[in-house]
Coordinates of C-alpha atoms in Angstrom, one line a residue:
E1 CA -12.7 8.3 -11.8
W2 CA -16.3 8.3 -13.0
L3 CA -17.8 8.1 -9.2
E4 CA -16.4 11.3 -8.6
S5 CA -17.1 13.2 -11.8
A6 CA -20.7 11.9 -12.4
T7 CA -23.3 14.9 -11.9
D8 CA -26.7 12.8 -12.4
A9 CA -27.7 11.6 -9.0
D10 CA -30.2 9.2 -10.5
E11 CA -27.3 7.4 -12.2
L12 CA -25.1 7.5 -9.0
H13 CA -28.2 5.9 -7.3
F14 CA -28.5 3.2 -10.1
F15 CA -24.6 2.4 -9.6
A16 CA -25.1 2.0 -5.7
E17 CA -28.2 0.1 -6.1
N18 CA -26.4 -2.9 -8.5
W19 CA -23.1 -2.8 -6.3
H20 CA -21.7 -6.4 -5.4
W21 CA -21.0 -5.9 -1.6
D22 CA -19.1 -9.3 -1.3
G23 CA -16.7 -8.6 -4.4
G24 CA -16.5 -5.0 -3.7
G25 CA -16.5 -3.8 0.0
G26 CA -16.5 -0.6 0.9
A27 CA -13.7 1.5 0.1
P28 CA -14.6 1.7 -3.8
L29 CA -17.7 3.4 -2.7
L30 CA -16.1 6.3 -0.8
P31 CA -15.9 8.5 -3.9
L32 CA -19.7 7.9 -4.4
V33 CA -20.7 9.4 -1.0
E34 CA -18.3 12.3 -1.4
N35 CA -19.6 13.1 -4.5
P36 CA -21.7 16.2 -4.3
H37 CA -24.5 14.8 -6.4
C38 CA -24.9 11.9 -4.3
D39 CA -28.6 12.1 -3.1
A40 CA -29.3 11.3 1.0
G41 CA -31.5 8.5 -0.3
T42 CA -28.5 7.0 -2.3
M43 CA -26.5 7.5 1.3
L44 CA -29.3 5.8 3.5
M45 CA -29.5 2.9 0.9
L46 CA -25.8 2.2 1.1
F47 CA -25.9 2.5 4.9
W48 CA -28.7 -0.1 5.0
H49 CA -27.7 -2.6 2.1
G50 CA -24.0 -2.2 3.4
G51 CA -25.1 -4.1 6.7
G52 CA -25.4 -1.2 9.0
E53 CA -27.4 -2.5 11.7
D54 CA -25.0 -5.6 11.8
S55 CA -21.9 -3.7 11.5
Y56 CA -23.0 -1.2 14.5
F57 CA -24.3 -4.2 16.5
Q58 CA -20.8 -5.6 16.6
Y59 CA -18.4 -2.6 16.5
N60 CA -18.0 1.1 17.5
E61 CA -14.9 2.2 16.2
V62 CA -13.0 1.0 12.9
E63 CA -10.0 0.1 14.9
D64 CA -12.1 -2.6 16.8
I65 CA -12.3 -4.6 13.8
D66 CA -9.8 -7.3 12.6
R67 CA -10.9 -8.0 8.9
E68 CA -9.9 -5.4 6.5
F69 CA -13.1 -6.0 4.2
D70 CA -15.3 -5.2 7.4
R71 CA -13.1 -1.9 8.2
E72 CA -13.7 -0.6 5.0
V73 CA -17.3 -1.2 5.1
H74 CA -17.7 0.1 8.5
H75 CA -15.6 3.3 7.6
L76 CA -17.9 3.9 4.7
L77 CA -21.0 3.5 7.2
R78 CA -19.7 5.9 9.4
R79 CA -18.9 8.4 6.9
I80 CA -22.4 8.0 5.5
E81 CA -23.8 8.5 8.8
K82 CA -21.7 11.7 9.5
K83 CA -23.0 13.2 6.1
L84 CA -26.7 12.3 6.5
V85 CA -26.9 13.4 10.5
S86 CA -24.8 16.9 9.2
K87 CA -27.3 17.0 6.3
D88 CA -24.2 17.2 4.2
Y89 CA -25.9 16.7 0.6
A90 CA -27.5 18.8 -1.8
T91 CA -30.7 16.7 -2.4
A92 CA -33.1 14.4 -0.7
D93 CA -35.2 13.4 -3.6
I94 CA -34.7 9.7 -4.2
R95 CA -36.9 7.8 -2.2
F96 CA -35.5 4.8 0.4
D97 CA -37.3 3.3 3.3
P98 CA -35.1 1.3 5.6
G99 CA -38.1 -0.5 7.0
S100 CA -37.4 -4.0 5.6
F101 CA -33.8 -3.9 6.3
I102 CA -34.5 -3.0 10.3
S103 CA -34.3 -6.3 12.3
M104 CA -33.1 -5.4 15.7
R105 CA -34.3 -1.9 16.6
D106 CA -35.7 -3.3 19.9
R107 CA -32.1 -4.3 21.0
R108 CA -30.2 -1.0 20.5
D109 CA -29.2 -1.0 23.9
E110 CA -27.1 -3.6 22.9
F111 CA -25.4 -2.0 20.2
A112 CA -21.6 -1.2 20.3
R113 CA -22.5 2.0 18.3
Q114 CA -26.1 3.5 18.3
I115 CA -27.8 4.2 15.0
P116 CA -29.0 7.7 15.1
E117 CA -32.7 7.9 15.0
F118 CA -32.7 9.7 11.6
L119 CA -31.3 6.5 9.9
Y120 CA -34.4 4.5 10.9
Q121 CA -36.5 6.9 8.7
P122 CA -37.8 7.0 5.1
I123 CA -35.9 9.9 3.0
G124 CA -37.2 11.2 -0.4
R125 CA -40.1 11.6 -2.2
K126 CA -42.8 9.0 -2.6
P127 CA -43.8 8.1 -5.7
N128 CA -46.4 10.6 -7.6
E129 CA -45.5 13.5 -5.0

C-alpha cells in the first residue's frame, strides 16, 4: 500500500535500491513503477538490477517463460521499458548509469527482444549539477 501512496521520489528510490530480487520477484514492484512519483532514474535502475539484459536475451514475450518468478520479472521489465520509452514519468532527476550492468551489448543481434537504445544511456542529473 505504501508503494502506491508514497510521494517522495527519493524514498521510492531507496526502497527500490534495497529490493531483494531473489526473495521478492517482480510483481511486488509494479505498484512502485506505477506510482506517479517514481523517477525515471529509479525505473532505469530497476530494469538493470532486475536483469534486463539476461531476460531480454532469453525471452521476447512473457508467454515464452515457464517459471512464474521469471515471468513476473520479465513483465516488470517490459512495463518499465514501456514507461521509459513513452516518457511516462514526472521526473528524471535521480542519477543512474547502467554502464556497469551492460555486458552483452555487442551481442544485441542475438537477443530474443531488443533493448531500446535509450535504456543503455545514463539518466538523471550528475552529482553537483
